[in-house]
Short mmCIF file of C-alpha atoms in Angstrom, two decimals:
data_model
loop_
_atom_site.label_atom_id
_atom_site.label_comp_id
_atom_site.label_asym_id
_atom_site.label_seq_id
_atom_site.Cartn_x
_atom_site.Cartn_y
_atom_site.Cartn_z
CA UNK A 1 -7.11 -15.50 16.83
CA UNK A 2 -6.85 -11.77 17.54
CA UNK A 3 -5.33 -8.84 15.70
CA UNK A 4 -2.39 -8.77 18.13
CA UNK A 5 -1.70 -12.51 17.65
CA UNK A 6 1.83 -13.16 16.28
CA UNK A 7 1.61 -13.92 12.58
CA UNK A 8 3.44 -17.23 12.99
CA UNK A 9 0.24 -18.75 14.44
CA UNK A 10 -1.71 -18.19 11.23
CA UNK A 11 -2.11 -21.46 9.34
CA UNK A 12 0.56 -21.98 6.63
CA UNK A 13 2.98 -19.49 8.21
CA UNK A 14 4.98 -21.00 11.05
CA UNK A 15 8.16 -19.77 12.70
CA UNK A 16 10.45 -19.74 9.65
CA UNK A 17 8.05 -17.88 7.37
CA UNK A 18 7.17 -15.52 10.21
CA UNK A 19 10.85 -14.52 10.24
CA UNK A 20 10.63 -13.65 6.54
CA UNK A 21 7.49 -11.58 7.08
CA UNK A 22 9.11 -9.79 10.02
CA UNK A 23 11.77 -8.41 7.66
CA UNK A 24 8.92 -6.61 5.85
CA UNK A 25 7.57 -5.26 9.16
CA UNK A 26 4.81 -7.89 9.44
CA UNK A 27 4.84 -9.34 12.96
CA UNK A 28 1.18 -9.60 13.96
CA UNK A 29 -2.08 -10.54 12.29
CA UNK A 30 -2.96 -6.85 12.13
CA UNK A 31 0.34 -6.08 10.36
CA UNK A 32 -0.52 -8.80 7.85
CA UNK A 33 -3.99 -7.40 7.16
CA UNK A 34 -2.57 -3.90 6.78
CA UNK A 35 -0.27 -5.12 3.98
CA UNK A 36 -2.22 -3.77 0.98
CA UNK A 37 -2.50 -5.34 -2.47
CA UNK A 38 -0.47 -3.52 -5.12
CA UNK A 39 -3.26 -4.16 -7.66
CA UNK A 40 -6.33 -6.27 -8.37
CA UNK A 41 -7.27 -8.69 -11.16
CA UNK A 42 -10.78 -9.37 -12.39
CA UNK A 43 -11.03 -13.14 -12.29
CA UNK A 44 -14.81 -13.18 -12.37
CA UNK A 45 -14.89 -13.62 -16.12
CA UNK A 46 -14.25 -17.36 -16.14
CA UNK A 47 -15.06 -18.58 -19.64
CA UNK A 48 -14.92 -21.98 -21.32
CA UNK A 49 -12.21 -22.15 -23.97
CA UNK A 50 -14.78 -22.86 -26.70
CA UNK A 51 -16.50 -19.50 -26.05
CA UNK A 52 -13.39 -17.30 -26.18
CA UNK A 53 -13.37 -14.39 -28.61
CA UNK A 54 -10.45 -12.43 -30.04
CA UNK A 55 -9.34 -9.26 -28.20
CA UNK A 56 -11.29 -9.95 -24.99
CA UNK A 57 -9.54 -10.11 -21.62
CA UNK A 58 -10.44 -13.34 -19.88
CA UNK A 59 -9.65 -15.76 -17.11
CA UNK A 60 -9.29 -19.37 -18.17
CA UNK A 61 -8.91 -22.37 -15.91
CA UNK A 62 -7.16 -25.09 -17.86
CA UNK A 63 -5.10 -28.23 -17.45
CA UNK A 64 -1.90 -28.51 -19.49
CA UNK A 65 -1.99 -31.32 -22.02
CA UNK A 66 1.39 -30.65 -23.59
CA UNK A 67 4.22 -28.16 -23.13
CA UNK A 68 7.79 -27.53 -24.20
CA UNK A 69 10.43 -24.90 -24.97
CA UNK A 70 12.19 -24.13 -28.27
CA UNK A 71 13.85 -21.26 -30.17
CA UNK A 72 11.75 -19.18 -32.54
CA UNK A 73 12.22 -16.44 -35.14
CA UNK A 74 15.34 -14.83 -36.55
CA UNK A 75 16.46 -13.66 -33.14
CA UNK A 76 16.10 -17.19 -31.79
CA UNK A 77 13.93 -16.10 -28.89
CA UNK A 78 13.19 -18.63 -26.20
CA UNK A 79 9.55 -19.67 -26.63
CA UNK A 80 7.69 -21.81 -24.12
CA UNK A 81 4.46 -23.21 -25.55
CA UNK A 82 1.71 -25.12 -23.77
CA UNK A 83 -1.66 -26.48 -24.73
CA UNK A 84 -4.35 -25.81 -22.12
CA UNK A 85 -7.54 -27.83 -22.09
CA UNK A 86 -10.90 -27.72 -20.37
CA UNK A 87 -14.09 -29.66 -21.03
CA UNK A 88 -14.93 -27.45 -24.01
CA UNK A 89 -11.72 -27.24 -26.00
CA UNK A 90 -8.00 -26.45 -26.28
CA UNK A 91 -6.09 -23.15 -26.17
CA UNK A 92 -2.50 -22.29 -27.07
CA UNK A 93 -0.44 -20.58 -24.35
CA UNK A 94 2.79 -18.84 -25.37
CA UNK A 95 5.52 -17.34 -23.20
CA UNK A 96 8.52 -15.47 -24.65
CA UNK A 97 11.86 -15.25 -22.82
CA UNK A 98 10.58 -16.79 -19.59
CA UNK A 99 13.34 -19.20 -18.52
CA UNK A 100 12.43 -21.71 -15.84
CA UNK A 101 8.77 -22.12 -16.82
CA UNK A 102 9.36 -25.78 -17.58
CA UNK A 103 9.87 -26.32 -13.84
CA UNK A 104 6.46 -24.84 -13.04
CA UNK A 105 4.22 -25.53 -16.05
CA UNK A 106 4.26 -29.25 -16.64
CA UNK A 107 1.94 -31.71 -18.29
CA UNK A 108 -1.08 -32.32 -16.06
CA UNK A 109 -0.73 -29.09 -14.09
CA UNK A 110 -3.97 -27.16 -13.54
CA UNK A 111 -3.77 -23.39 -13.54
CA UNK A 112 -5.61 -20.12 -13.96
CA UNK A 113 -4.44 -17.99 -16.91
CA UNK A 114 -5.25 -14.29 -17.22
CA UNK A 115 -4.71 -12.27 -20.39
CA UNK A 116 -6.05 -10.96 -23.68
CA UNK A 117 -7.06 -13.44 -26.36
CA UNK A 118 -5.17 -13.02 -29.65
CA UNK A 119 -5.26 -14.81 -32.99
CA UNK A 120 -1.99 -16.68 -33.46
CA UNK A 121 -1.09 -17.15 -37.12
CA UNK A 122 1.44 -19.86 -36.33
CA UNK A 123 -0.94 -22.12 -34.46
CA UNK A 124 -3.82 -20.86 -36.63
CA UNK A 125 -6.07 -20.39 -33.65
CA UNK A 126 -6.71 -18.32 -30.56
CA UNK A 127 -3.94 -17.99 -27.99
CA UNK A 128 -2.91 -16.21 -24.82
CA UNK A 129 0.48 -14.53 -25.28
CA UNK A 130 2.52 -14.07 -22.08
CA UNK A 131 -0.52 -14.46 -19.83
CA UNK A 132 -0.28 -14.02 -16.10
CA UNK A 133 -0.89 -17.30 -14.34
CA UNK A 134 -1.07 -19.18 -11.08
CA UNK A 135 -0.82 -22.91 -10.57
CA UNK A 136 -3.87 -24.21 -8.71
CA UNK A 137 -4.07 -26.93 -6.12
CA UNK A 138 -6.48 -29.71 -6.89
CA UNK A 139 -8.74 -28.59 -4.04
CA UNK A 140 -9.04 -25.03 -5.40
CA UNK A 141 -12.58 -24.38 -6.59
CA UNK A 142 -14.63 -21.33 -7.61
CA UNK A 143 -14.99 -20.47 -3.89
CA UNK A 144 -11.23 -20.25 -3.40
CA UNK A 145 -9.47 -16.89 -2.94
CA UNK A 146 -7.71 -17.32 -6.31
CA UNK A 147 -10.44 -17.60 -8.94
CA UNK A 148 -14.02 -16.53 -9.60
CA UNK A 149 -13.62 -13.15 -7.86
CA UNK A 150 -11.70 -9.88 -7.87
CA UNK A 151 -8.31 -11.14 -6.75
CA UNK A 152 -5.70 -9.13 -4.82
CA UNK A 153 -2.13 -9.25 -6.10
CA UNK A 154 0.60 -8.48 -3.56
CA UNK A 155 4.24 -7.53 -3.81
CA UNK A 156 6.39 -10.57 -3.25
CA UNK A 157 8.03 -10.83 0.19
CA UNK A 158 11.16 -13.01 0.03
CA UNK A 159 9.91 -16.43 -1.12
CA UNK A 160 6.28 -15.55 -0.29
CA UNK A 161 4.53 -15.48 -3.67
CA UNK A 162 1.36 -13.37 -4.19
CA UNK A 163 -0.61 -16.62 -4.12
CA UNK A 164 0.88 -17.68 -0.76
CA UNK A 165 0.17 -14.25 0.74
CA UNK A 166 -3.39 -14.42 -0.56
CA UNK A 167 -3.86 -17.80 1.11
CA UNK A 168 -2.45 -16.60 4.43
CA UNK A 169 -4.49 -13.36 4.48
CA UNK A 170 -7.66 -15.24 3.52
CA UNK A 171 -7.01 -17.72 6.34
CA UNK A 172 -6.36 -14.92 8.86
CA UNK A 173 -9.65 -13.21 7.97
CA UNK A 174 -11.56 -16.49 8.36
CA UNK A 175 -9.95 -17.14 11.76
CA UNK A 176 -10.74 -13.61 12.97
CA UNK A 177 -14.37 -13.84 11.89
CA UNK A 178 -14.81 -17.09 13.80
CA UNK A 179 -13.11 -15.80 16.97
CA UNK A 180 -12.79 -12.78 19.21
CA UNK A 181 -11.00 -10.72 16.59
CA UNK A 182 -14.23 -9.37 15.13
CA UNK A 183 -14.86 -7.42 18.38
CA UNK A 184 -11.42 -5.78 18.28
CA UNK A 185 -11.35 -2.10 19.21
CA UNK A 186 -11.49 0.19 16.20
CA UNK A 187 -8.75 2.86 16.29
CA UNK A 188 -10.99 5.22 14.32
CA UNK A 189 -13.70 6.76 16.54
CA UNK A 190 -17.30 5.99 15.62
CA UNK A 191 -18.05 9.71 15.28
CA UNK A 192 -15.65 10.07 12.36
CA UNK A 193 -16.65 6.79 10.71
CA UNK A 194 -20.26 7.95 10.68
CA UNK A 195 -19.39 11.45 9.53
CA UNK A 196 -17.50 10.20 6.46
CA UNK A 197 -19.41 6.92 5.88
CA UNK A 198 -16.33 4.78 6.50
CA UNK A 199 -16.57 1.03 7.27
CA UNK A 200 -15.53 -0.42 10.61
CA UNK A 201 -12.13 -2.08 10.85
CA UNK A 202 -12.92 -5.73 10.11
CA UNK A 203 -15.25 -4.90 7.23
CA UNK A 204 -12.54 -2.62 5.82
CA UNK A 205 -9.99 -5.45 5.99
CA UNK A 206 -12.38 -7.78 4.14
CA UNK A 207 -13.12 -5.25 1.41
CA UNK A 208 -9.47 -4.22 1.07
CA UNK A 209 -8.28 -7.74 0.35
CA UNK A 210 -11.34 -9.46 -1.15
CA UNK A 211 -13.63 -6.71 -2.46
CA UNK A 212 -17.19 -7.64 -3.35
CA UNK A 213 -19.50 -5.54 -5.54
CA UNK A 214 -22.43 -4.10 -3.59
CA UNK A 215 -24.76 -2.91 -6.32
CA UNK A 216 -22.13 -1.37 -8.61
CA UNK A 217 -20.77 -3.06 -11.73
CA UNK A 218 -17.54 -5.05 -11.59
CA UNK A 219 -15.90 -2.52 -13.93
CA UNK A 220 -16.93 0.35 -11.64
CA UNK A 221 -15.51 -1.40 -8.58
CA UNK A 222 -12.25 -2.14 -10.38
CA UNK A 223 -11.96 1.52 -11.39
CA UNK A 224 -12.51 2.57 -7.77
CA UNK A 225 -9.88 0.11 -6.58
CA UNK A 226 -7.35 1.46 -9.07
CA UNK A 227 -7.94 5.04 -7.91
CA UNK A 228 -7.94 4.12 -4.18
CA UNK A 229 -11.48 5.44 -3.83
CA UNK A 230 -13.41 2.49 -2.36
CA UNK A 231 -14.79 3.08 1.17
CA UNK A 232 -12.29 0.56 2.60
CA UNK A 233 -9.28 2.22 0.95
CA UNK A 234 -10.52 5.69 1.93
CA UNK A 235 -10.95 4.49 5.50
CA UNK A 236 -7.28 3.41 5.79
CA UNK A 237 -6.08 6.63 4.13
CA UNK A 238 -8.17 8.69 6.55
CA UNK A 239 -7.05 6.56 9.51
CA UNK A 240 -3.39 7.20 8.66
CA UNK A 241 -3.96 10.95 8.47
CA UNK A 242 -6.05 10.84 11.66
CA UNK A 243 -3.24 9.06 13.54
CA UNK A 244 -0.67 11.54 12.21
CA UNK A 245 -2.74 14.57 13.22
CA UNK A 246 -3.48 13.02 16.63
CA UNK A 247 0.24 12.52 17.20
CA UNK A 248 0.94 16.14 16.23
CA UNK A 249 -1.75 17.35 18.61
CA UNK A 250 -0.24 15.21 21.39
CA UNK A 251 3.16 16.78 20.71
CA UNK A 252 1.60 20.26 20.88
CA UNK A 253 -0.10 19.41 24.16
CA UNK A 254 3.13 18.06 25.64
CA UNK A 255 4.99 21.19 24.54
CA UNK A 256 2.44 23.34 26.33
CA UNK A 257 2.86 21.31 29.52
CA UNK A 258 6.66 21.08 29.34
CA UNK A 259 8.57 24.01 30.79
CA UNK A 260 11.97 24.90 29.35
CA UNK A 261 14.95 24.97 31.71
CA UNK A 262 16.63 27.75 29.71
CA UNK A 263 15.62 31.35 30.22
CA UNK A 264 16.02 33.76 27.30
CA UNK A 265 15.29 37.46 27.60
CA UNK A 266 15.34 40.49 25.33
CA UNK A 267 16.86 43.31 27.40
CA UNK A 268 18.57 46.60 26.56
CA UNK A 269 21.86 44.84 25.77
CA UNK A 270 20.20 42.49 23.24
CA UNK A 271 18.27 45.37 21.67
CA UNK A 272 21.46 47.43 21.16
CA UNK A 273 23.12 44.38 19.60
CA UNK A 274 20.23 43.92 17.16
CA UNK A 275 20.29 47.57 16.10
CA UNK A 276 23.99 47.39 15.31
CA UNK A 277 23.81 43.98 13.63
CA UNK A 278 22.48 45.05 10.23
CA UNK A 279 23.99 47.66 7.88
CA UNK A 280 20.47 48.54 6.69
CA UNK A 281 17.08 49.25 8.22
CA UNK A 282 14.86 46.13 8.42
CA UNK A 283 11.34 46.28 6.98
CA UNK A 284 8.31 46.68 9.21
CA UNK A 285 7.33 43.04 8.52
CA UNK A 286 10.80 41.81 9.50
CA UNK A 287 10.66 43.81 12.75
CA UNK A 288 7.18 42.48 13.56
CA UNK A 289 8.07 38.85 12.86
CA UNK A 290 11.32 39.05 14.81
CA UNK A 291 9.40 40.47 17.78
CA UNK A 292 6.94 37.55 17.65
CA UNK A 293 9.77 34.99 17.43
CA UNK A 294 11.76 36.49 20.31
CA UNK A 295 8.59 36.63 22.44
CA UNK A 296 8.02 32.95 21.64
CA UNK A 297 11.61 32.05 22.52
CA UNK A 298 11.29 33.91 25.82
CA UNK A 299 8.17 32.00 26.87
CA UNK A 300 8.55 28.94 29.14
CA UNK A 301 6.87 26.70 26.51
CA UNK A 302 8.83 25.22 23.61
CA UNK A 303 8.41 27.25 20.43
CA UNK A 304 6.85 25.68 17.36
CA UNK A 305 6.89 28.17 14.51
CA UNK A 306 7.18 28.22 10.73
CA UNK A 307 8.55 31.36 9.06
CA UNK A 308 7.15 31.63 5.55
CA UNK A 309 7.77 34.27 2.90
CA UNK A 310 8.62 34.95 -0.71
CA UNK A 311 12.14 34.57 -2.06
CA UNK A 312 14.17 37.62 -1.05
CA UNK A 313 11.75 38.75 1.66
CA UNK A 314 14.40 38.46 4.37
CA UNK A 315 13.61 35.18 6.13
CA UNK A 316 17.29 34.35 6.67
CA UNK A 317 18.01 37.80 8.15
CA UNK A 318 15.16 37.33 10.65
CA UNK A 319 16.48 33.86 11.55
CA UNK A 320 20.02 35.22 12.06
CA UNK A 321 18.71 37.98 14.33
CA UNK A 322 16.77 35.44 16.41
CA UNK A 323 19.93 33.31 16.67
CA UNK A 324 21.89 36.38 17.80
CA UNK A 325 19.42 36.95 20.65
CA UNK A 326 19.84 33.34 21.77
CA UNK A 327 23.63 33.58 21.64
CA UNK A 328 23.61 36.88 23.57
CA UNK A 329 21.84 34.92 26.31
CA UNK A 330 24.72 32.43 26.40
CA UNK A 331 23.18 29.59 24.40
CA UNK A 332 23.91 28.00 21.05
CA UNK A 333 22.04 28.19 17.73
CA UNK A 334 22.34 26.29 14.48
CA UNK A 335 21.57 27.38 10.92
#
């Protein structure tokens, strides 16, 4: 497995799902790893149901003992209720106006539920109201990519759920670490990585998708992730700017090498035209800037210039004069 390997060869993807990912611009393993999480959930706080306390945000792994839907309240809201159990006790799970849950949350299903614990006066006990959840496979354990860690949550791609994407990305990282992918060339030069203390590419991928605390508290790491300030996130931000600036520099270099086929000059005829063009005397700054622009246009290299000034300073007049010089030389100009 390498970064340039087509994504269809990652386990659990295949040709059909690869077509769905391609619509989101994901065609290679590298494209997949560069698909960032939209947010992160702290699923390190796994707690037994018996030890839950009101108003704390928790992650509970429970198996559903009973579930069903009915109408509740004066507005007859659709209410889906389930009883989740673990070895320590039972917890009420309530979902309002969530049609279709009965197809996913069934008796015997094991899942991870994430939310804030509230006291429910109707069930006279603690409950999770509208918790976020994922159904777990029987083989999922605390070492899985879904529980017991800071978990990445991705934007859904077609019928790829965040859980499916998490599985696929986790698998791709494992395959790369066991193969030649870990020696892949880093597009960010070592000089700049050292200067700004940025991680190398594979380490950045690992920390982007499955961040691990390295001395700091979980809360601190989560805050950094939310503000895009972890070393891995900063590395990809810097890499994007580095690539953009490199491309601009390449364009500048090519413009210096390229020689224009058109020849534009500022002779006596053009000067007389400019003097008679305006019904007023241009300012010294306008004269100076126009001279610089015309000199640029007359050079064999392609001009790259930004004219900047306050409102009313005469930028448009200068541009029209430059266009007039071009047209006097037999060429076209656009405003």
